[in-house]
Structure formats: structure tokens, C-alpha cells
PDB file of C-alpha atoms in Angstrom:
ATOM      1  CA  ASP A  58     -73.030 -72.069 -13.528  1.00  0.00           C
ATOM      2  CA  ASN A  59     -73.447 -68.352 -12.916  1.00  0.00           C
ATOM      3  CA  GLN A  60     -70.142 -66.722 -13.803  1.00  0.00           C
ATOM      4  CA  ALA A  61     -71.405 -63.200 -13.073  1.00  0.00           C
ATOM      5  CA  GLY A  62     -71.206 -63.603  -9.295  1.00  0.00           C
ATOM      6  CA  ARG A  63     -67.727 -65.048  -9.522  1.00  0.00           C
ATOM      7  CA  TYR A  64     -66.300 -62.050 -11.317  1.00  0.00           C
ATOM      8  CA  GLY A  65     -68.268 -59.328  -9.550  1.00  0.00           C
ATOM      9  CA  GLU A  66     -69.853 -56.268 -10.999  1.00  0.00           C
ATOM     10  CA  GLY A  67     -68.044 -53.079 -11.745  1.00  0.00           C
ATOM     11  CA  GLN A  68     -64.792 -53.937 -10.009  1.00  0.00           C
ATOM     12  CA  GLY A  69     -61.952 -51.928 -11.417  1.00  0.00           C
ATOM     13  CA  GLY A  70     -64.301 -49.888 -13.544  1.00  0.00           C
ATOM     14  CA  PRO A  71     -62.246 -47.914 -16.024  1.00  0.00           C
ATOM     15  CA  ALA A  72     -61.696 -44.223 -15.470  1.00  0.00           C
ATOM     16  CA  LYS A  73     -62.681 -41.800 -18.194  1.00  0.00           C
ATOM     17  CA  GLY A  74     -60.041 -39.931 -20.111  1.00  0.00           C
ATOM     18  CA  LYS A  75     -57.156 -41.778 -21.716  1.00  0.00           C
ATOM     19  CA  ASP A  76     -57.996 -44.287 -24.426  1.00  0.00           C
ATOM     20  CA  ARG A  77     -56.340 -47.141 -22.555  1.00  0.00           C
ATOM     21  CA  ASN A  78     -58.760 -46.545 -19.709  1.00  0.00           C
ATOM     22  CA  ARG A  79     -61.778 -46.673 -21.986  1.00  0.00           C
ATOM     23  CA  PRO A  80     -63.984 -49.633 -21.030  1.00  0.00           C
ATOM     24  CA  TYR A  81     -64.078 -52.700 -23.240  1.00  0.00           C
ATOM     25  CA  ALA A  82     -67.207 -52.950 -25.360  1.00  0.00           C
ATOM     26  CA  LYS A  83     -68.877 -55.634 -27.437  1.00  0.00           C
ATOM     27  CA  SER A  84     -67.861 -55.461 -31.108  1.00  0.00           C
ATOM     28  CA  GLU A  85     -70.649 -54.625 -33.524  1.00  0.00           C
ATOM     29  CA  LEU A  86     -69.594 -57.717 -35.500  1.00  0.00           C
ATOM     30  CA  SER A  87     -69.906 -60.047 -32.499  1.00  0.00           C
ATOM     31  CA  LEU A  88     -72.352 -62.905 -32.652  1.00  0.00           C
ATOM     32  CA  ASP A  89     -75.339 -62.526 -30.351  1.00  0.00           C
ATOM     33  CA  THR A  90     -75.353 -64.344 -27.029  1.00  0.00           C
ATOM     34  CA  ALA A  91     -77.659 -64.683 -24.044  1.00  0.00           C
ATOM     35  CA  GLU A  92     -74.565 -64.484 -21.828  1.00  0.00           C
ATOM     36  CA  GLU A  93     -73.629 -60.900 -22.754  1.00  0.00           C
ATOM     37  CA  ASP A  94     -73.855 -59.544 -19.177  1.00  0.00           C
ATOM     38  CA  THR A  95     -71.729 -62.384 -17.811  1.00  0.00           C
ATOM     39  CA  ILE A  96     -69.144 -61.942 -20.565  1.00  0.00           C
ATOM     40  CA  GLN A  97     -68.975 -58.175 -20.026  1.00  0.00           C
ATOM     41  CA  GLN A  98     -68.416 -58.691 -16.290  1.00  0.00           C
ATOM     42  CA  MET A  99     -65.615 -61.172 -16.981  1.00  0.00           C
ATOM     43  CA  VAL A 100     -64.017 -58.777 -19.499  1.00  0.00           C
ATOM     44  CA  ASP A 101     -64.237 -55.957 -16.917  1.00  0.00           C
ATOM     45  CA  GLN A 102     -62.658 -58.202 -14.281  1.00  0.00           C
ATOM     46  CA  ARG A 103     -59.846 -59.093 -16.705  1.00  0.00           C
ATOM     47  CA  SER A 104     -59.236 -55.387 -17.286  1.00  0.00           C
ATOM     48  CA  TYR A 105     -59.087 -54.858 -13.522  1.00  0.00           C
ATOM     49  CA  HIS A 106     -56.413 -57.576 -13.182  1.00  0.00           C
ATOM     50  CA  LYS A 107     -54.402 -56.139 -16.089  1.00  0.00           C
ATOM     51  CA  LYS A 108     -54.356 -52.698 -14.475  1.00  0.00           C
ATOM     52  CA  ARG A 109     -53.054 -54.249 -11.265  1.00  0.00           C
ATOM     53  CA  ARG A 110     -50.448 -56.177 -13.301  1.00  0.00           C
ATOM     54  CA  GLU A 111     -51.980 -59.473 -12.247  1.00  0.00           C
ATOM     55  CA  TYR A 112     -51.381 -60.942 -15.673  1.00  0.00           C
ATOM     56  CA  ASN A 113     -51.819 -64.603 -14.753  1.00  0.00           C
ATOM     57  CA  ASP A 114     -55.310 -63.871 -13.425  1.00  0.00           C
ATOM     58  CA  ALA A 115     -56.105 -61.762 -16.505  1.00  0.00           C
ATOM     59  CA  ASP A 116     -54.876 -64.551 -18.804  1.00  0.00           C
ATOM     60  CA  ASP A 117     -56.929 -67.150 -16.935  1.00  0.00           C
ATOM     61  CA  ILE A 118     -60.079 -65.094 -17.502  1.00  0.00           C
ATOM     62  CA  ARG A 119     -59.198 -64.589 -21.173  1.00  0.00           C
ATOM     63  CA  TYR A 120     -58.721 -68.331 -21.718  1.00  0.00           C
ATOM     64  CA  GLU A 121     -61.970 -69.085 -19.900  1.00  0.00           C
ATOM     65  CA  LEU A 122     -63.778 -66.602 -22.141  1.00  0.00           C
ATOM     66  CA  GLN A 123     -62.288 -68.308 -25.195  1.00  0.00           C
ATOM     67  CA  ARG A 124     -63.063 -71.814 -23.974  1.00  0.00           C
ATOM     68  CA  GLU A 125     -66.541 -71.282 -22.501  1.00  0.00           C
ATOM     69  CA  TYR A 126     -67.987 -68.541 -24.718  1.00  0.00           C
ATOM     70  CA  ASN A 127     -65.823 -68.435 -27.880  1.00  0.00           C
ATOM     71  CA  VAL A 128     -64.928 -64.842 -26.986  1.00  0.00           C
ATOM     72  CA  GLU A 129     -61.863 -63.100 -28.388  1.00  0.00           C
ATOM     73  CA  ILE A 130     -60.562 -59.819 -26.983  1.00  0.00           C
ATOM     74  CA  ASP A 131     -58.836 -57.125 -29.009  1.00  0.00           C
ATOM     75  CA  ASP A 132     -56.863 -55.016 -26.534  1.00  0.00           C
ATOM     76  CA  ARG A 133     -55.982 -52.357 -29.106  1.00  0.00           C
ATOM     77  CA  LEU A 134     -59.609 -51.756 -30.014  1.00  0.00           C
ATOM     78  CA  ARG A 135     -60.729 -52.451 -26.425  1.00  0.00           C
ATOM     79  CA  GLU A 136     -63.458 -54.706 -27.767  1.00  0.00           C
ATOM     80  CA  TRP A 137     -64.612 -58.265 -27.238  1.00  0.00           C
ATOM     81  CA  SER A 138     -66.409 -60.481 -29.724  1.00  0.00           C
ATOM     82  CA  VAL A 139     -68.177 -63.819 -29.681  1.00  0.00           C
ATOM     83  CA  GLY A 140     -66.715 -65.468 -32.769  1.00  0.00           C
ATOM     84  CA  GLY A 141     -63.682 -63.161 -32.921  1.00  0.00           C
ATOM     85  CA  LYS A 142     -64.840 -60.571 -35.480  1.00  0.00           C
ATOM     86  CA  PHE A 143     -64.040 -56.904 -34.848  1.00  0.00           C
ATOM     87  CA  ASP A 144     -65.054 -53.542 -36.274  1.00  0.00           C
ATOM     88  CA  SER A 145     -61.637 -52.774 -37.719  1.00  0.00           C
ATOM     89  CA  PRO A 146     -58.324 -54.562 -37.954  1.00  0.00           C
ATOM     90  CA  SER A 147     -55.909 -53.980 -35.107  1.00  0.00           C
ATOM     91  CA  GLY A 148     -53.076 -55.973 -36.528  1.00  0.00           C
ATOM     92  CA  PRO A 149     -52.444 -59.604 -37.262  1.00  0.00           C
ATOM     93  CA  SER A 150     -55.291 -61.881 -36.287  1.00  0.00           C
ATOM     94  CA  SER A 151     -54.441 -64.585 -33.764  1.00  0.00           C
ATOM     95  CA  ASP A 152     -56.013 -67.201 -36.026  1.00  0.00           C
ATOM     96  CA  ARG A 153     -54.051 -66.101 -39.109  1.00  0.00           C
ATOM     97  CA  PRO A 154     -51.226 -68.493 -40.015  1.00  0.00           C
ATOM     98  CA  TYR A 155     -47.616 -67.387 -39.791  1.00  0.00           C
ATOM     99  CA  THR A 156     -46.042 -66.353 -43.097  1.00  0.00           C
ATOM    100  CA  ARG A 157     -42.470 -66.294 -44.328  1.00  0.00           C
ATOM    101  CA  ARG A 158     -40.841 -62.901 -44.715  1.00  0.00           C
ATOM    102  CA  GLY A 159     -37.746 -62.457 -46.834  1.00  0.00           C
ATOM    103  CA  GLY A 160     -35.694 -64.890 -48.805  1.00  0.00           C
ATOM    104  CA  MET A 161     -35.040 -68.606 -48.498  1.00  0.00           C
ATOM    105  CA  GLY A 162     -31.251 -68.459 -48.240  1.00  0.00           C
ATOM    106  CA  ASN A 163     -29.865 -71.900 -49.014  1.00  0.00           C
ATOM    107  CA  LEU A 164     -32.946 -73.779 -47.838  1.00  0.00           C
ATOM    108  CA  SER A 165     -34.714 -76.232 -50.079  1.00  0.00           C
ATOM    109  CA  GLU A 166     -38.482 -76.351 -50.584  1.00  0.00           C
ATOM    110  CA  ASP A 167     -38.471 -79.451 -48.334  1.00  0.00           C
ATOM    111  CA  ASP A 168     -36.740 -77.457 -45.583  1.00  0.00           C
ATOM    112  CA  ILE A 169     -39.349 -74.704 -45.945  1.00  0.00           C
ATOM    113  CA  GLN A 170     -42.146 -77.277 -45.583  1.00  0.00           C
ATOM    114  CA  VAL A 171     -40.511 -78.702 -42.434  1.00  0.00           C
ATOM    115  CA  ILE A 172     -40.158 -75.194 -40.976  1.00  0.00           C
ATOM    116  CA  GLU A 173     -43.768 -74.281 -41.785  1.00  0.00           C
ATOM    117  CA  ALA A 174     -45.026 -77.510 -40.183  1.00  0.00           C
ATOM    118  CA  ALA A 175     -42.939 -76.821 -37.065  1.00  0.00           C
ATOM    119  CA  VAL A 176     -44.193 -73.231 -36.859  1.00  0.00           C
ATOM    120  CA  MET A 177     -47.777 -74.545 -37.082  1.00  0.00           C
ATOM    121  CA  LYS A 178     -47.055 -77.128 -34.345  1.00  0.00           C
ATOM    122  CA  ARG A 179     -45.604 -74.326 -32.185  1.00  0.00           C
ATOM    123  CA  THR A 180     -48.775 -72.293 -32.700  1.00  0.00           C
ATOM    124  CA  GLU A 181     -50.871 -75.262 -31.594  1.00  0.00           C
ATOM    125  CA  ALA A 182     -48.679 -75.709 -28.499  1.00  0.00           C
ATOM    126  CA  LYS A 183     -49.122 -72.043 -27.589  1.00  0.00           C
ATOM    127  CA  THR A 184     -52.888 -72.336 -28.065  1.00  0.00           C
ATOM    128  CA  VAL A 185     -53.059 -75.064 -25.408  1.00  0.00           C
ATOM    129  CA  ARG A 186     -50.572 -73.117 -23.244  1.00  0.00           C
ATOM    130  CA  ASP A 187     -47.773 -75.681 -23.603  1.00  0.00           C
ATOM    131  CA  PHE A 188     -45.156 -72.945 -23.610  1.00  0.00           C
ATOM    132  CA  ASN A 189     -42.269 -75.332 -22.886  1.00  0.00           C
ATOM    133  CA  LEU A 190     -42.980 -77.214 -26.127  1.00  0.00           C
ATOM    134  CA  ALA A 191     -43.490 -73.941 -28.015  1.00  0.00           C
ATOM    135  CA  ASP A 192     -40.131 -72.639 -26.758  1.00  0.00           C
ATOM    136  CA  THR A 193     -38.408 -75.929 -27.603  1.00  0.00           C
ATOM    137  CA  ILE A 194     -39.738 -75.780 -31.174  1.00  0.00           C
ATOM    138  CA  ARG A 195     -38.717 -72.113 -31.505  1.00  0.00           C
ATOM    139  CA  ASP A 196     -35.195 -72.839 -30.221  1.00  0.00           C
ATOM    140  CA  GLY A 197     -34.863 -75.891 -32.473  1.00  0.00           C
ATOM    141  CA  LEU A 198     -35.820 -73.881 -35.545  1.00  0.00           C
ATOM    142  CA  GLN A 199     -33.333 -71.164 -34.604  1.00  0.00           C
ATOM    143  CA  ASN A 200     -30.502 -73.629 -33.994  1.00  0.00           C
ATOM    144  CA  ARG A 201     -31.087 -75.849 -37.035  1.00  0.00           C
ATOM    145  CA  TYR A 202     -32.230 -73.376 -39.690  1.00  0.00           C
ATOM    146  CA  GLY A 203     -31.535 -69.906 -38.284  1.00  0.00           C
ATOM    147  CA  VAL A 204     -35.275 -69.144 -38.149  1.00  0.00           C
ATOM    148  CA  THR A 205     -36.552 -66.190 -36.135  1.00  0.00           C
ATOM    149  CA  ILE A 206     -40.267 -66.105 -35.288  1.00  0.00           C
ATOM    150  CA  ASP A 207     -42.052 -62.793 -34.765  1.00  0.00           C
ATOM    151  CA  ASP A 208     -45.269 -63.485 -32.844  1.00  0.00           C
ATOM    152  CA  ARG A 209     -46.445 -59.893 -33.056  1.00  0.00           C
ATOM    153  CA  SER A 210     -46.496 -59.781 -36.872  1.00  0.00           C
ATOM    154  CA  ARG A 211     -47.108 -63.557 -37.182  1.00  0.00           C
ATOM    155  CA  GLU A 212     -44.115 -63.904 -39.499  1.00  0.00           C
ATOM    156  CA  TRP A 213     -40.961 -66.002 -39.557  1.00  0.00           C
ATOM    157  CA  HIS A 214     -37.726 -65.296 -41.375  1.00  0.00           C
ATOM    158  CA  LEU A 215     -34.175 -66.497 -41.684  1.00  0.00           C
ATOM    159  CA  SER A 216     -31.787 -64.588 -39.479  1.00  0.00           C
ATOM    160  CA  GLY A 217     -29.127 -62.675 -41.394  1.00  0.00           C
ATOM    161  CA  ILE A 218     -30.795 -63.004 -44.791  1.00  0.00           C
ATOM    162  CA  GLU A 219     -30.714 -59.617 -46.465  1.00  0.00           C
ATOM    163  CA  GLU A 220     -32.866 -60.456 -49.456  1.00  0.00           C
ATOM    164  CA  TYR A 221     -36.507 -59.491 -49.812  1.00  0.00           C
ATOM    165  CA  VAL A 222     -39.361 -60.996 -51.738  1.00  0.00           C
ATOM    166  CA  ARG A 223     -41.300 -58.830 -54.174  1.00  0.00           C
ATOM    167  CA  ALA A 224     -45.018 -58.670 -53.434  1.00  0.00           C
ATOM    168  CA  SER A 225     -47.139 -60.705 -55.826  1.00  0.00           C
ATOM    169  CA  ASP A 226     -49.203 -57.648 -56.726  1.00  0.00           C
ATOM    170  CA  SER A 227     -46.277 -55.287 -57.382  1.00  0.00           C
ATOM    171  CA  LEU A 228     -45.882 -53.524 -60.727  1.00  0.00           C
ATOM    172  CA  PRO A 229     -43.302 -54.809 -63.235  1.00  0.00           C
ATOM    173  CA  LEU A 230     -39.833 -53.337 -62.807  1.00  0.00           C
ATOM    174  CA  SER A 231     -37.958 -51.500 -65.513  1.00  0.00           C
ATOM    175  CA  GLU A 232     -35.035 -53.243 -67.208  1.00  0.00           C
ATOM    176  CA  GLU A 233     -32.631 -50.807 -65.533  1.00  0.00           C
ATOM    177  CA  THR A 234     -34.072 -51.569 -62.089  1.00  0.00           C
ATOM    178  CA  GLU A 235     -33.859 -55.323 -62.765  1.00  0.00           C
ATOM    179  CA  GLU A 236     -30.157 -54.902 -63.633  1.00  0.00           C
ATOM    180  CA  VAL A 237     -29.497 -52.959 -60.420  1.00  0.00           C
ATOM    181  CA  LEU A 238     -31.308 -55.562 -58.322  1.00  0.00           C
ATOM    182  CA  SER A 239     -29.375 -58.349 -60.029  1.00  0.00           C
ATOM    183  CA  TYR A 240     -26.101 -56.563 -59.255  1.00  0.00           C
ATOM    184  CA  VAL A 241     -27.124 -56.017 -55.619  1.00  0.00           C
ATOM    185  CA  ASP A 242     -28.152 -59.681 -55.243  1.00  0.00           C
ATOM    186  CA  LYS A 243     -24.795 -60.779 -56.681  1.00  0.00           C
ATOM    187  CA  ARG A 244     -22.875 -58.508 -54.269  1.00  0.00           C
ATOM    188  CA  LEU A 245     -24.893 -59.697 -51.286  1.00  0.00           C
ATOM    189  CA  GLU A 246     -24.226 -63.327 -52.201  1.00  0.00           C
ATOM    190  CA  GLU A 247     -20.490 -62.592 -52.544  1.00  0.00           C
ATOM    191  CA  ARG A 248     -20.506 -60.879 -49.136  1.00  0.00           C
ATOM    192  CA  ARG A 249     -22.396 -63.784 -47.566  1.00  0.00           C
ATOM    193  CA  LEU A 250     -19.914 -66.315 -48.941  1.00  0.00           C
ATOM    194  CA  ALA A 251     -16.842 -64.270 -47.893  1.00  0.00           C
TER     195      ALA A 251
END
């Protein structure tokens, strides 16, 4: 199956100048493939559709690249990669699991496990483009637990929780700072219960 003819050569070739018009290139960390020319033509065709705001067509090409060639595209870097490895990080990786940001509120560890399992199931639904199921899971988590999911940062958090979690690699706090934080936590809890 010759994909090159289907997607045409050079259509919508990017103009020089602005970074967003820079052509997509193969990442230096990409795995080698005999289909490089075909993949590049498909990536160029996807770019052409994006510029024309034909997002469904662009998404179809992206999913075909993922399915047929194991190609991931990083739009910020304007690179594509067989195997999904890129020269530098452009943000959260699409294969990185979602993490919790902030405090747990009144949730138990069991509730957290249920939420994390549901978030993972939502991710799987989005991967197979079952957006109705993904939206249903998102809405259910919001309604039952007050969970907000941020797909851009690949994080979830409890809406309205004003507490933060200290990073595991942070330096120890002074006794005075610990006292201030304890006082602030107490006041926030009082405000939440009021």
C-alpha cells in the first residue's frame, strides 16, 4: 500500500519565516524506518490540513501515522518520531500517566485509587477516540469527587482545595516555617468548614 501517492508531495509546503511555518522534521532520536519518505509526506499533508483548519483530516492522518508507523508528532518542536522520542522535551508526554496535584481533601486512599483508575480508563478511552466515554468519566469524577482533569499538564486535582503538596526532593523547612504552615493549614480548614 503506497501511502505517498495518497497524500501527495509538497502540498501546503510551509513558508519560511515564522517558527510555526517551519516544516516538520524527523527527530534525531527517531528510530530508523524504510518508510521515511512516506511518513514525511503524510506529516506535510497533516500540516497542510492544520493550516486550513481542517482538523478532522489532520487528526485522521495523525492517528494513521500512530497506528501504521508508530509515529508521534510534537507540534511544539515541529518534529515527528518513530517510537515517540524527541530531541528535547516540549511538555508532558502523551504516554506519561496523569498525576495528582494538590491535597486530598477529605478523600480516603481508597477514593484516590478509584479516581486514579478512572483517570487511567479515561485516558484509554481517549486513545481509542471514544470521546463520549472519556467525557462521561470526566463528568462523573467531577460530580462525585470534585475532580478536575487538566489534559495539557496531565494532572488531576480536587476543585476548591487550597492545599499543596511539598515536593519529595524539597529541603527541610525551618521550625518557624513549619509553625506558619501549620497555622495556615488550620485557618484554611476552618474556612472550608465554615
